[in-house]
């Protein structure tokens, strides 16, 4: 969803082209002033960042013997790496005085508070923990989380929601997009670079063909991709300070969101073991082997 | 002796770290082995050490076709190499280049015994070689010695979960050994940067140290049994499955640290500790070496039983690594000293409390200025990477004099300041890092190119200074070829004489790893 921002500054020619192409208000049209959203004028954004507690990326994941999930008991968890990038971006915006406040949100059981504390230690101002009991959490899907985040974004009067592009446990890559849809806000996904302009945001997105640059107005939902930034370590004085920052606890019911499971996990299995390759002496042997195997 | 002259031509080489260098080849139907390739095809070869260092070839026989045929019959043609031997002939730092014409790859102890018996009768010199990651040229030929590669003997024979005892062949790569141990909840009590390439047999032969000595002690304690083949082909079976065995002389210790000069290690029994459930790492910045010492004492007092590593990195060493490797991400910067403290324990919550308290106290006293602490495996790995890349960052683009010395802890860092002043503008970087927990400093003096002037300033001053403080001129790297002339700085003449006598007794023809260790 691409929308154009108009402001009282003279607009370059190529933007005129886009205006005409998309059949939108041309700048300097008398009524365009009325369509300028309040944030187009210089105002600092309030940023909501979603952080998910996942099994640490360096840990070897094992399937439970009952084959109904992976082993999480006693396994080290940490913040989803893409969410770290999202937090870093939000904190950077605050440091550049483009954001006024950074709120870290996590949906999950009690332990999810650990990742909120990490976000606070990285520079977020306050945290919100949406408590979901463990059994329900196993079946929680992006459709539920997006509704929760959308409600919080409105309640907290956020101007910007930044999420990681996907979580490393489910690789869904859906929450940011769904959240934007629920809110009917523009979305900038797979962000490689985000610049705040008077008009809103200029975003470079990582796509298959390279980088696509789009402009959106605020409020918006962004999803952070790998090369957006390098997340900082939480340093000691900040880790101390984080313990004192406020952390609010709510439930999905408080937000009016129904988290009834919509899926059922039938089974979870290991991927097939990779077969060893074979080494052949020369090209003729290779061709013979391929023929014998029915590959050619 | 101009040992470093050969390195003049190597100034421009591009180093990548050990793991990136290891490539798996399949050799003519044998199982896959890891062969270390040269850093880059563009890097020039060092001169033959026999020529550049004027080494007098010992009174050994010359290899002839009959010998090669004999070995081919013994091992099979596939395991006898006569071509493409550069990887076996050149040391890790590319300073030493031998002229071996034959590489043998035995598959079991009997084959090793047969090889040595034959070589002893024929008076052919032999170099046992493991992963070839040594830093003193101890694992490569100097003249035309036959390379006895332990690559094929790479199996972990057994790992007992209950007793913690693992039986392993000498050619097993340390990381593979560790992986197998971890599968049953154990870990190898040895960890060093070269773990993806080095062999456990080589580690034992050189009594390798590494980053966990402060917790697990050195290999003399962890190795329960050794099976070695002597120069005359006799198999000396000193294997044991027990920690306690006071029956006769403890001969196994002779093979730990003798760098392959008394026998070829073929099998080992090692005691492996259990893997710790909780590993926490703190990377902190400090202002002065006094604060470092105070923090170290505090760590031993407050973290005591869970302390598993205590490393020091100084400002220049860290900055050089960060400059060279852009993928490194340091939590803090701008401090004169950094410490990496690791704890390993059985209860994550307890350990976290201990380490947080240790840090809080340190910060209150103004000793710990800043840093980060984490128990997340991903972050722990990233922080360790910083420490692992420091030595590689220093050899990346300029010539580096590397020293590995043990000094009394109070004088641990003074040598760096002294060297810096002594070399003045001749050196680009003078820095130190190392195993604070073991009083083992790695001193580095970098310069644009090797030149005589700086060489004279640095050596033998470093060794004299160390000797005066009664320190060790080679804490963990060993003597090999490069430090032969300096052995007397740390061992008195009586001891050295006895070492010579022992060598003569074990190896009367002197065929095992000649030109190394003793002059």
CSV table of N, CA, C and O in Angstrom, one decimal, chain B residues 350-429:
chain,number,residue,atom,x,y,z
B,350,UNK,N,21.1,-19.6,40.1
B,350,UNK,CA,22.1,-19.3,41.1
B,350,UNK,C,23.3,-18.6,40.4
B,350,UNK,O,23.8,-17.6,41.0
B,351,UNK,N,23.7,-19.1,39.3
B,351,UNK,CA,24.9,-18.5,38.6
B,351,UNK,C,24.6,-17.1,38.2
B,351,UNK,O,25.5,-16.2,38.3
B,352,UNK,N,23.4,-16.8,37.7
B,352,UNK,CA,23.1,-15.5,37.3
B,352,UNK,C,23.2,-14.5,38.5
B,352,UNK,O,23.7,-13.4,38.4
B,353,UNK,N,22.7,-15.0,39.6
B,353,UNK,CA,22.7,-14.2,40.8
B,353,UNK,C,24.1,-13.9,41.2
B,353,UNK,O,24.5,-12.7,41.5
B,354,UNK,N,25.0,-14.9,41.2
B,354,UNK,CA,26.4,-14.8,41.6
B,354,UNK,C,27.1,-13.8,40.7
B,354,UNK,O,27.8,-12.9,41.1
B,355,UNK,N,26.9,-14.0,39.4
B,355,UNK,CA,27.7,-13.1,38.5
B,355,UNK,C,27.1,-11.7,38.5
B,355,UNK,O,27.9,-10.7,38.4
B,356,UNK,N,25.8,-11.5,38.7
B,356,UNK,CA,25.3,-10.2,38.8
B,356,UNK,C,25.8,-9.5,40.0
B,356,UNK,O,26.1,-8.3,40.0
B,357,UNK,N,25.9,-10.2,41.1
B,357,UNK,CA,26.4,-9.6,42.4
B,357,UNK,C,27.8,-9.2,42.2
B,357,UNK,O,28.3,-8.1,42.6
B,358,UNK,N,28.6,-10.1,41.6
B,358,UNK,CA,30.0,-9.9,41.4
B,358,UNK,C,30.2,-8.6,40.6
B,358,UNK,O,31.0,-7.7,40.9
B,359,UNK,N,29.4,-8.4,39.5
B,359,UNK,CA,29.5,-7.2,38.7
B,359,UNK,C,29.0,-6.0,39.4
B,359,UNK,O,29.7,-4.9,39.4
B,360,UNK,N,27.9,-6.1,40.2
B,360,UNK,CA,27.4,-4.9,40.9
B,360,UNK,C,28.5,-4.4,41.9
B,360,UNK,O,28.7,-3.2,42.0
B,361,UNK,N,29.1,-5.4,42.6
B,361,UNK,CA,30.1,-5.0,43.6
B,361,UNK,C,31.3,-4.3,42.9
B,361,UNK,O,31.8,-3.3,43.3
B,362,UNK,N,31.7,-4.9,41.8
B,362,UNK,CA,32.8,-4.3,41.0
B,362,UNK,C,32.5,-2.9,40.5
B,362,UNK,O,33.3,-2.0,40.5
B,363,UNK,N,31.2,-2.7,40.1
B,363,UNK,CA,30.8,-1.4,39.7
B,363,UNK,C,30.8,-0.4,40.8
B,363,UNK,O,31.2,0.8,40.7
B,364,UNK,N,30.3,-0.9,41.9
B,364,UNK,CA,30.2,0.0,43.1
B,364,UNK,C,31.6,0.5,43.5
B,364,UNK,O,31.8,1.6,43.9
B,365,UNK,N,32.6,-0.4,43.4
B,365,UNK,CA,34.0,-0.1,43.8
B,365,UNK,C,34.7,0.7,42.7
B,365,UNK,O,35.8,1.1,42.9
B,366,UNK,N,34.0,0.9,41.6
B,366,UNK,CA,34.6,1.7,40.5
B,366,UNK,C,35.6,1.0,39.7
B,366,UNK,O,36.4,1.5,38.9
B,367,UNK,N,35.7,-0.3,39.9
B,367,UNK,CA,36.7,-1.1,39.1
B,367,UNK,C,36.1,-1.5,37.8
B,367,UNK,O,36.8,-1.3,36.7
B,368,UNK,N,34.9,-2.1,37.8
B,368,UNK,CA,34.3,-2.4,36.5
B,368,UNK,C,33.5,-1.1,36.0
B,368,UNK,O,32.6,-0.6,36.7
B,369,UNK,N,33.9,-0.6,34.9
B,369,UNK,CA,33.3,0.6,34.4
B,369,UNK,C,32.1,0.4,33.6
B,369,UNK,O,31.1,1.1,33.6
B,370,UNK,N,32.1,-0.6,32.7
B,370,UNK,CA,31.0,-0.9,31.8
B,370,UNK,C,31.2,-2.3,31.3
B,370,UNK,O,32.2,-2.9,31.4
B,371,UNK,N,30.2,-2.7,30.6
B,371,UNK,CA,30.3,-4.0,29.9
B,371,UNK,C,28.9,-4.6,29.7
B,371,UNK,O,27.9,-4.0,29.8
B,372,UNK,N,28.9,-5.9,29.5
B,372,UNK,CA,27.6,-6.6,29.3
B,372,UNK,C,27.8,-8.0,29.9
B,372,UNK,O,28.9,-8.5,30.1
B,373,UNK,N,26.6,-8.6,30.3
B,373,UNK,CA,26.6,-10.0,30.8
B,373,UNK,C,25.4,-10.7,30.2
B,373,UNK,O,24.4,-10.1,30.0
B,374,UNK,N,25.6,-11.9,29.8
B,374,UNK,CA,24.5,-12.6,29.2
B,374,UNK,C,24.7,-14.1,29.4
B,374,UNK,O,25.8,-14.6,29.5
B,375,UNK,N,23.5,-14.8,29.4
B,375,UNK,CA,23.5,-16.3,29.5
B,375,UNK,C,23.0,-16.9,28.3
B,375,UNK,O,22.9,-18.1,28.2
B,376,UNK,N,22.6,-16.0,27.3
B,376,UNK,CA,22.0,-16.6,26.1
B,376,UNK,C,23.1,-17.2,25.2
B,376,UNK,O,24.1,-16.5,24.9
B,377,UNK,N,23.0,-18.4,24.8
B,377,UNK,CA,24.0,-19.1,24.0
B,377,UNK,C,24.5,-18.3,22.8
B,377,UNK,O,25.7,-18.2,22.5
B,378,UNK,N,23.5,-17.6,22.1
B,378,UNK,CA,23.9,-16.9,20.9
B,378,UNK,C,24.8,-15.7,21.3
B,378,UNK,O,25.9,-15.5,20.7
B,379,UNK,N,24.5,-15.0,22.3
B,379,UNK,CA,25.3,-13.9,22.8
B,379,UNK,C,26.6,-14.4,23.3
B,379,UNK,O,27.7,-13.7,23.1
B,380,UNK,N,26.6,-15.5,24.0
B,380,UNK,CA,27.9,-16.0,24.6
B,380,UNK,C,28.8,-16.4,23.5
B,380,UNK,O,30.0,-16.0,23.5
B,381,UNK,N,28.3,-17.0,22.4
B,381,UNK,CA,29.1,-17.3,21.2
B,381,UNK,C,29.7,-16.0,20.6
B,381,UNK,O,30.9,-16.0,20.3
B,382,UNK,N,28.9,-15.0,20.5
B,382,UNK,CA,29.3,-13.8,19.8
B,382,UNK,C,30.4,-13.1,20.6
B,382,UNK,O,31.4,-12.6,20.1
B,383,UNK,N,30.3,-13.1,21.9
B,383,UNK,CA,31.3,-12.5,22.8
B,383,UNK,C,32.6,-13.3,22.7
B,383,UNK,O,33.7,-12.7,22.6
B,384,UNK,N,32.5,-14.6,22.7
B,384,UNK,CA,33.7,-15.4,22.6
B,384,UNK,C,34.4,-15.2,21.3
B,384,UNK,O,35.6,-15.3,21.2
B,385,UNK,N,33.6,-14.9,20.2
B,385,UNK,CA,34.2,-14.7,18.9
B,385,UNK,C,35.2,-13.5,19.0
B,385,UNK,O,36.2,-13.6,18.3
B,386,UNK,N,34.8,-12.5,19.7
B,386,UNK,CA,35.7,-11.4,19.8
B,386,UNK,C,37.0,-11.8,20.3
B,386,UNK,O,38.1,-11.5,19.8
B,387,UNK,N,37.0,-12.6,21.4
B,387,UNK,CA,38.3,-13.0,22.0
B,387,UNK,C,39.1,-13.9,21.0
B,387,UNK,O,40.3,-13.8,20.9
B,388,UNK,N,38.3,-14.8,20.3
B,388,UNK,CA,39.0,-15.7,19.4
B,388,UNK,C,39.6,-15.0,18.2
B,388,UNK,O,40.6,-15.5,17.6
B,389,UNK,N,39.0,-13.9,17.8
B,389,UNK,CA,39.5,-13.2,16.6
B,389,UNK,C,40.7,-12.3,16.9
B,389,UNK,O,41.4,-11.8,16.0
B,390,UNK,N,40.9,-12.0,18.2
B,390,UNK,CA,42.0,-11.0,18.5
B,390,UNK,C,43.3,-11.5,18.0
B,390,UNK,O,44.0,-10.8,17.3
B,391,UNK,N,43.7,-12.8,18.2
B,391,UNK,CA,45.1,-13.2,17.7
B,391,UNK,C,45.1,-13.2,16.2
B,391,UNK,O,46.1,-12.8,15.6
B,392,UNK,N,44.0,-13.5,15.5
B,392,UNK,CA,44.0,-13.5,14.0
B,392,UNK,C,44.0,-12.1,13.5
B,392,UNK,O,44.6,-11.8,12.4
B,393,UNK,N,43.4,-11.1,14.2
B,393,UNK,CA,43.4,-9.7,13.7
B,393,UNK,C,44.8,-9.2,13.7
B,393,UNK,O,45.1,-8.3,12.9
B,394,UNK,N,45.7,-9.7,14.6
B,394,UNK,CA,47.0,-9.1,14.7
B,394,UNK,C,47.9,-9.6,13.6
B,394,UNK,O,48.9,-9.0,13.3
B,395,UNK,N,47.7,-10.8,13.1
B,395,UNK,CA,48.6,-11.3,12.0
B,395,UNK,C,48.0,-11.0,10.6
B,395,UNK,O,48.6,-11.4,9.6
B,396,UNK,N,46.8,-10.4,10.6
B,396,UNK,CA,46.1,-10.2,9.3
B,396,UNK,C,46.9,-9.4,8.3
B,396,UNK,O,47.1,-9.8,7.2
B,397,UNK,N,47.4,-8.2,8.7
B,397,UNK,CA,47.9,-7.4,7.6
B,397,UNK,C,49.4,-6.9,7.8
B,397,UNK,O,50.0,-6.3,7.0
B,398,UNK,N,49.9,-7.2,9.0
B,398,UNK,CA,51.3,-6.8,9.2
B,398,UNK,C,52.1,-7.9,9.8
B,398,UNK,O,51.6,-8.9,10.2
B,399,UNK,N,53.4,-7.7,9.9
B,399,UNK,CA,54.3,-8.7,10.5
B,399,UNK,C,54.2,-8.7,12.0
B,399,UNK,O,54.1,-7.6,12.6
B,400,UNK,N,54.1,-9.8,12.6
B,400,UNK,CA,53.8,-9.9,14.0
B,400,UNK,C,54.8,-10.8,14.8
B,400,UNK,O,55.0,-11.9,14.4
B,401,UNK,N,55.5,-10.2,15.8
B,401,UNK,CA,56.3,-11.0,16.7
B,401,UNK,C,55.4,-11.5,17.8
B,401,UNK,O,54.8,-10.7,18.5
B,402,UNK,N,55.2,-12.8,17.9
B,402,UNK,CA,54.2,-13.3,18.9
B,402,UNK,C,55.0,-14.0,20.0
B,402,UNK,O,55.8,-14.8,19.7
B,403,UNK,N,54.7,-13.6,21.2
B,403,UNK,CA,55.3,-14.3,22.3
B,403,UNK,C,54.2,-14.9,23.3
B,403,UNK,O,53.2,-14.2,23.5
B,404,UNK,N,54.5,-16.0,23.8
B,404,UNK,CA,53.6,-16.7,24.7
B,404,UNK,C,54.3,-17.0,26.0
B,404,UNK,O,55.1,-17.9,26.1
B,405,UNK,N,54.1,-16.1,27.0
B,405,UNK,CA,55.0,-16.2,28.2
B,405,UNK,C,54.1,-16.3,29.4
B,405,UNK,O,53.0,-15.8,29.5
B,406,UNK,N,54.7,-17.0,30.4
B,406,UNK,CA,54.1,-17.0,31.7
B,406,UNK,C,54.8,-16.1,32.6
B,406,UNK,O,56.0,-16.2,32.7
B,407,UNK,N,54.1,-15.1,33.2
B,407,UNK,CA,54.8,-14.2,34.1
B,407,UNK,C,54.0,-14.1,35.4
B,407,UNK,O,52.8,-14.4,35.5
B,408,UNK,N,54.7,-13.7,36.5
B,408,UNK,CA,54.0,-13.6,37.8
B,408,UNK,C,52.9,-12.6,37.6
B,408,UNK,O,53.1,-11.6,36.9
B,409,UNK,N,51.8,-12.9,38.2
B,409,UNK,CA,50.5,-12.1,37.9
B,409,UNK,C,50.7,-10.6,38.1
B,409,UNK,O,50.2,-9.8,37.4
B,410,UNK,N,51.5,-10.2,39.2
B,410,UNK,CA,51.6,-8.8,39.4
B,410,UNK,C,52.3,-8.1,38.3
B,410,UNK,O,52.1,-6.9,38.1
B,411,UNK,N,53.3,-8.8,37.7
B,411,UNK,CA,54.0,-8.2,36.6
B,411,UNK,C,53.5,-8.5,35.2
B,411,UNK,O,54.2,-8.3,34.2
B,412,UNK,N,52.3,-9.1,35.2
B,412,UNK,CA,51.8,-9.7,34.0
B,412,UNK,C,51.8,-8.7,32.8
B,412,UNK,O,52.2,-9.0,31.7
B,413,UNK,N,51.4,-7.5,33.1
B,413,UNK,CA,51.2,-6.5,32.0
B,413,UNK,C,52.4,-5.6,31.8
B,413,UNK,O,52.5,-4.9,30.8
B,414,UNK,N,53.2,-5.5,32.8
B,414,UNK,CA,54.3,-4.5,32.7
B,414,UNK,C,55.2,-4.7,31.5
B,414,UNK,O,55.7,-3.7,30.9
B,415,UNK,N,55.3,-5.9,31.0
B,415,UNK,CA,56.2,-6.1,29.9
B,415,UNK,C,55.7,-5.4,28.6
B,415,UNK,O,56.4,-5.0,27.8
B,416,UNK,N,54.4,-5.3,28.5
B,416,UNK,CA,53.8,-4.6,27.4
B,416,UNK,C,54.2,-3.1,27.3
B,416,UNK,O,54.6,-2.6,26.3
B,417,UNK,N,54.1,-2.5,28.5
B,417,UNK,CA,54.5,-1.1,28.5
B,417,UNK,C,56.0,-0.9,28.2
B,417,UNK,O,56.4,0.0,27.5
B,418,UNK,N,56.8,-1.8,28.8
B,418,UNK,CA,58.2,-1.8,28.6
B,418,UNK,C,58.6,-2.0,27.2
B,418,UNK,O,59.4,-1.2,26.6
B,419,UNK,N,58.0,-3.0,26.5
B,419,UNK,CA,58.2,-3.2,25.1
B,419,UNK,C,57.8,-2.0,24.2
B,419,UNK,O,58.5,-1.7,23.3
B,420,UNK,N,56.7,-1.4,24.6
B,420,UNK,CA,56.2,-0.3,23.8
B,420,UNK,C,57.2,0.8,23.8
B,420,UNK,O,57.5,1.4,22.8
B,421,UNK,N,57.7,1.0,25.0
B,421,UNK,CA,58.7,2.1,25.1
B,421,UNK,C,60.0,1.8,24.4
B,421,UNK,O,60.6,2.6,23.7
B,422,UNK,N,60.4,0.5,24.5
B,422,UNK,CA,61.6,0.0,23.9
B,422,UNK,C,61.6,0.1,22.4
B,422,UNK,O,62.6,0.4,21.8
B,423,UNK,N,60.5,-0.3,21.8
B,423,UNK,CA,60.4,-0.3,20.4
B,423,UNK,C,60.1,1.0,19.8
B,423,UNK,O,60.5,1.3,18.6
B,424,UNK,N,59.4,1.9,20.5
B,424,UNK,CA,59.1,3.2,20.1
B,424,UNK,C,58.4,3.2,18.7
B,424,UNK,O,57.5,2.5,18.5
B,425,UNK,N,58.9,4.1,17.8
B,425,UNK,CA,58.2,4.2,16.5
B,425,UNK,C,58.5,3.0,15.6
B,425,UNK,O,57.8,3.0,14.5
B,426,UNK,N,59.4,2.1,15.9
B,426,UNK,CA,59.6,1.0,15.0
B,426,UNK,C,58.5,0.0,15.0
B,426,UNK,O,58.3,-0.6,14.0
B,427,UNK,N,57.7,0.0,16.1
B,427,UNK,CA,56.5,-0.9,16.1
B,427,UNK,C,55.2,-0.2,15.8
B,427,UNK,O,55.1,1.0,16.3
B,428,UNK,N,54.4,-0.8,15.1
B,428,UNK,CA,53.1,-0.2,14.8
B,428,UNK,C,52.1,-0.4,16.0
B,428,UNK,O,51.4,0.5,16.4
B,429,UNK,N,52.1,-1.6,16.4
B,429,UNK,CA,51.2,-2.0,17.6
B,429,UNK,C,52.0,-2.8,18.5
B,429,UNK,O,52.6,-3.8,18.1
